[in-house]
Tab-separated table of C-alpha atoms in Angstrom:
chain	number	residue	atom	x	y	z
Z	1	UNK	CA	202.847	40.753	12.811
Z	2	UNK	CA	204.283	42.499	15.801
Z	3	UNK	CA	205.265	46.106	16.050
Z	4	UNK	CA	203.445	49.288	16.799
Z	5	UNK	CA	204.038	51.880	14.134
Z	6	UNK	CA	201.726	54.573	15.502
Z	7	UNK	CA	203.162	57.953	14.535
Z	8	UNK	CA	205.457	56.475	11.859
Z	9	UNK	CA	205.420	57.748	8.301
Z	10	UNK	CA	206.716	55.275	5.752
Z	11	UNK	CA	207.704	56.160	2.186
Z	12	UNK	CA	206.865	53.741	-0.624
Z	13	UNK	CA	208.960	54.614	-3.678
Z	14	UNK	CA	207.334	53.523	-6.936
Z	15	UNK	CA	206.510	54.519	-10.493
Z	16	UNK	CA	204.542	53.099	-13.402
Z	17	UNK	CA	205.068	49.357	-13.637
Z	18	UNK	CA	205.322	48.634	-9.914
Z	19	UNK	CA	204.229	45.095	-9.070
Z	20	UNK	CA	200.800	45.842	-7.604
Z	21	UNK	CA	200.774	43.289	-4.785
Z	22	UNK	CA	204.313	44.320	-3.735
Z	23	UNK	CA	202.941	47.829	-3.236
Z	24	UNK	CA	199.511	47.055	-1.776
Z	25	UNK	CA	200.359	44.203	0.610
Z	26	UNK	CA	203.141	46.016	2.545
Z	27	UNK	CA	201.092	49.238	2.367
Z	28	UNK	CA	198.136	47.579	4.103
Z	29	UNK	CA	200.447	45.836	6.590
Z	30	UNK	CA	202.108	49.064	7.763
Z	31	UNK	CA	198.766	50.863	7.802
Z	32	UNK	CA	197.287	48.098	9.964
Z	33	UNK	CA	200.291	48.467	12.297
Z	34	UNK	CA	199.439	52.161	12.758
Z	35	UNK	CA	201.791	53.835	10.247
Z	36	UNK	CA	200.964	56.392	7.595
Z	37	UNK	CA	202.203	55.175	4.190
Z	38	UNK	CA	203.041	57.796	1.545
Z	39	UNK	CA	203.551	57.041	-2.147
Z	40	UNK	CA	206.677	58.848	-3.366
Z	41	UNK	CA	207.179	58.846	-7.120
Z	42	UNK	CA	208.850	60.457	-10.096
Z	43	UNK	CA	205.307	60.975	-11.416
Z	44	UNK	CA	203.190	63.930	-10.265
Z	45	UNK	CA	199.603	62.686	-9.992
Z	46	UNK	CA	199.274	58.913	-10.174
Z	47	UNK	CA	201.011	55.738	-11.233
Z	48	UNK	CA	199.698	52.557	-12.828
Z	49	UNK	CA	200.726	49.248	-11.332
Z	50	UNK	CA	201.255	45.970	-13.139
Z	51	UNK	CA	200.212	42.456	-12.278
Z	52	UNK	CA	203.258	40.556	-13.400
Z	53	UNK	CA	205.129	42.165	-16.266
Z	54	UNK	CA	202.221	42.169	-18.747
Z	55	UNK	CA	198.863	43.032	-17.229
Z	56	UNK	CA	197.936	46.550	-16.187
Z	57	UNK	CA	196.733	46.852	-12.611
Z	58	UNK	CA	195.155	49.681	-10.677
Z	59	UNK	CA	196.190	53.320	-10.510
Z	60	UNK	CA	197.475	54.857	-7.267
Z	61	UNK	CA	197.606	58.490	-6.192
Z	62	UNK	CA	201.065	59.923	-5.616
Z	63	UNK	CA	201.482	61.523	-2.193
Z	64	UNK	CA	204.771	63.299	-2.825
Z	65	UNK	CA	206.945	63.889	-5.871
Z	66	UNK	CA	210.493	62.597	-5.427
Z	67	UNK	CA	211.904	66.106	-5.976
Z	68	UNK	CA	210.099	67.206	-2.784
Z	69	UNK	CA	210.853	64.099	-0.699
Z	70	UNK	CA	213.507	64.048	2.016
Z	71	UNK	CA	214.560	61.031	4.070
Z	72	UNK	CA	214.279	63.108	7.258
Z	73	UNK	CA	210.500	63.386	6.658
Z	74	UNK	CA	210.039	59.610	6.945
Z	75	UNK	CA	210.788	56.898	9.498
Z	76	UNK	CA	211.568	54.210	6.924
Z	77	UNK	CA	211.264	53.393	3.226
Z	78	UNK	CA	209.873	50.482	1.187
Z	79	UNK	CA	211.093	49.756	-2.347
Z	80	UNK	CA	208.586	47.468	-4.082
Z	81	UNK	CA	209.568	45.529	-7.178
Z	82	UNK	CA	208.227	45.176	-10.645
Z	83	UNK	CA	210.713	44.992	-13.496
Z	84	UNK	CA	209.617	48.230	-15.183
Z	85	UNK	CA	209.338	50.083	-11.880
Z	86	UNK	CA	212.790	49.169	-10.597
Z	87	UNK	CA	214.492	49.563	-13.964
Z	88	UNK	CA	213.084	53.085	-14.336
Z	89	UNK	CA	213.825	54.247	-10.794
Z	90	UNK	CA	217.370	52.888	-10.570
Z	91	UNK	CA	218.595	55.555	-12.977
Z	92	UNK	CA	216.826	58.479	-11.275
Z	93	UNK	CA	219.330	60.517	-9.241
Z	94	UNK	CA	216.616	61.986	-6.997
Z	95	UNK	CA	215.440	58.477	-6.104
Z	96	UNK	CA	218.976	57.220	-5.474
Z	97	UNK	CA	219.801	60.200	-3.255
Z	98	UNK	CA	216.533	59.679	-1.352
Z	99	UNK	CA	217.411	56.008	-0.739
Z	100	UNK	CA	220.972	56.891	0.324
Z	101	UNK	CA	219.498	59.342	2.820
Z	102	UNK	CA	217.877	56.477	4.746
Z	103	UNK	CA	221.177	54.634	4.973
Z	104	UNK	CA	223.009	57.790	6.069
Z	105	UNK	CA	220.380	58.371	8.769
Z	106	UNK	CA	220.519	54.676	9.749
Z	107	UNK	CA	216.777	54.283	9.130
Z	108	UNK	CA	215.124	50.996	8.111
Z	109	UNK	CA	214.940	50.132	4.418
Z	110	UNK	CA	212.871	47.292	2.925
Z	111	UNK	CA	213.051	46.061	-0.675
Z	112	UNK	CA	211.493	43.131	-2.522
Z	113	UNK	CA	211.855	41.350	-5.855
Z	114	UNK	CA	213.510	43.705	-8.409
Z	115	UNK	CA	213.583	46.556	-5.852
Z	116	UNK	CA	217.204	45.836	-4.863
Z	117	UNK	CA	218.281	47.145	-8.270
Z	118	UNK	CA	217.828	50.581	-6.664
Z	119	UNK	CA	220.121	49.540	-3.812
Z	120	UNK	CA	222.819	48.528	-6.302
Z	121	UNK	CA	222.710	51.865	-8.105
Z	122	UNK	CA	222.583	53.732	-4.790
Z	123	UNK	CA	225.860	51.992	-3.879
Z	124	UNK	CA	224.626	50.522	-0.583
Z	125	UNK	CA	224.794	46.725	-1.002
Z	126	UNK	CA	228.517	46.000	-0.835
Z	127	UNK	CA	229.230	43.593	2.025
Z	128	UNK	CA	225.546	43.150	2.906
Z	129	UNK	CA	223.588	39.921	3.070
Z	130	UNK	CA	220.539	40.309	0.790
Z	131	UNK	CA	218.034	38.417	-1.291
Z	132	UNK	CA	215.945	39.325	-4.342
Z	133	UNK	CA	214.252	37.748	-7.310
Z	134	UNK	CA	216.840	35.311	-8.669
Z	135	UNK	CA	216.993	37.173	-12.012
Z	136	UNK	CA	219.046	39.971	-10.407
Z	137	UNK	CA	221.157	37.807	-8.080
Z	138	UNK	CA	224.223	38.151	-10.320
Z	139	UNK	CA	223.783	41.935	-10.376
Z	140	UNK	CA	223.767	41.984	-6.577
Z	141	UNK	CA	226.791	39.675	-6.341
Z	142	UNK	CA	228.670	41.828	-8.857
Z	143	UNK	CA	227.897	44.857	-6.668
Z	144	UNK	CA	229.567	43.105	-3.712
Z	145	UNK	CA	226.481	41.807	-1.908
Z	146	UNK	CA	226.279	38.395	-0.280
Z	147	UNK	CA	223.160	37.146	-2.112
Z	148	UNK	CA	221.241	34.225	-0.588
Z	149	UNK	CA	218.098	32.427	-1.700
Z	150	UNK	CA	215.897	32.916	1.372
Z	151	UNK	CA	212.332	34.066	1.976
Z	152	UNK	CA	213.428	37.164	3.871
Z	153	UNK	CA	216.821	38.516	4.933
Z	154	UNK	CA	217.562	41.248	7.472
Z	155	UNK	CA	220.994	42.881	7.618
Z	156	UNK	CA	221.254	45.755	10.132
Z	157	UNK	CA	217.998	47.457	9.229
Z	158	UNK	CA	217.912	46.383	5.571
Z	159	UNK	CA	215.106	43.896	4.869
Z	160	UNK	CA	214.953	42.094	1.508
Z	161	UNK	CA	212.718	39.408	0.011
Z	162	UNK	CA	212.475	37.501	-3.260
Z	163	UNK	CA	208.949	37.748	-4.677
Z	164	UNK	CA	205.208	38.056	-3.923
Z	165	UNK	CA	205.213	34.552	-2.427
Z	166	UNK	CA	207.364	35.935	0.413
Z	167	UNK	CA	205.112	38.889	1.278
Z	168	UNK	CA	203.882	37.556	4.639
Z	169	UNK	CA	207.457	37.152	5.901
Z	170	UNK	CA	208.563	40.409	4.244
Z	171	UNK	CA	205.721	42.405	5.788
Z	172	UNK	CA	206.361	40.981	9.250
Z	173	UNK	CA	210.070	41.836	9.116
Z	174	UNK	CA	209.642	45.296	7.625
Z	175	UNK	CA	207.201	46.138	10.443
Z	176	UNK	CA	209.556	44.685	13.062
Z	177	UNK	CA	212.524	46.654	11.701
Z	178	UNK	CA	210.488	49.865	11.333
Z	179	UNK	CA	209.299	49.506	14.946
Z	180	UNK	CA	212.928	49.119	16.095
Z	181	UNK	CA	213.796	52.384	14.347
Z	182	UNK	CA	217.316	53.514	13.658
Z	183	UNK	CA	220.012	50.849	13.478
Z	184	UNK	CA	223.437	51.838	14.755
Z	185	UNK	CA	225.234	49.658	12.250
Z	186	UNK	CA	223.208	50.703	9.206
Z	187	UNK	CA	225.750	52.175	6.792
Z	188	UNK	CA	225.695	53.797	3.384
């Protein structure tokens, strides 16, 4: 993976039910590239991840509550998947406003698996080329996105991937996009 993220602070938005590997793999990747990852959540102290949709995973300490998080405090944002995680967060106005803030500031956004559900509810996918887990492809198409079945897709600072099998490609692209910084054509 290329890209030097020294001095970058990257928000990871998640709650209970996040797919553990979709949180931990990108987290380690950005950390290894020199960034400081921060877990932003609707929970105050910690969240519990899932391995798949059935098995409880590890607990993770929350770095900042969503009510105190501002896009201007971060260089980019990662939206991991997990059915429960994404379904819970996509109806949280604080989360949606936080995500919109990255698009307004033209900062890189990365989302995997069910994570793009948040992008739909934030109103930022219309006209964009994206991918996701196939189970939400119709949702993305109905929201005006150009959904494709590819390992990783980048559209003007927005990086999306399908599932944990795509994490190597996802991590590489999210680091590349974060290293590039603001994207002129990134729009809300």
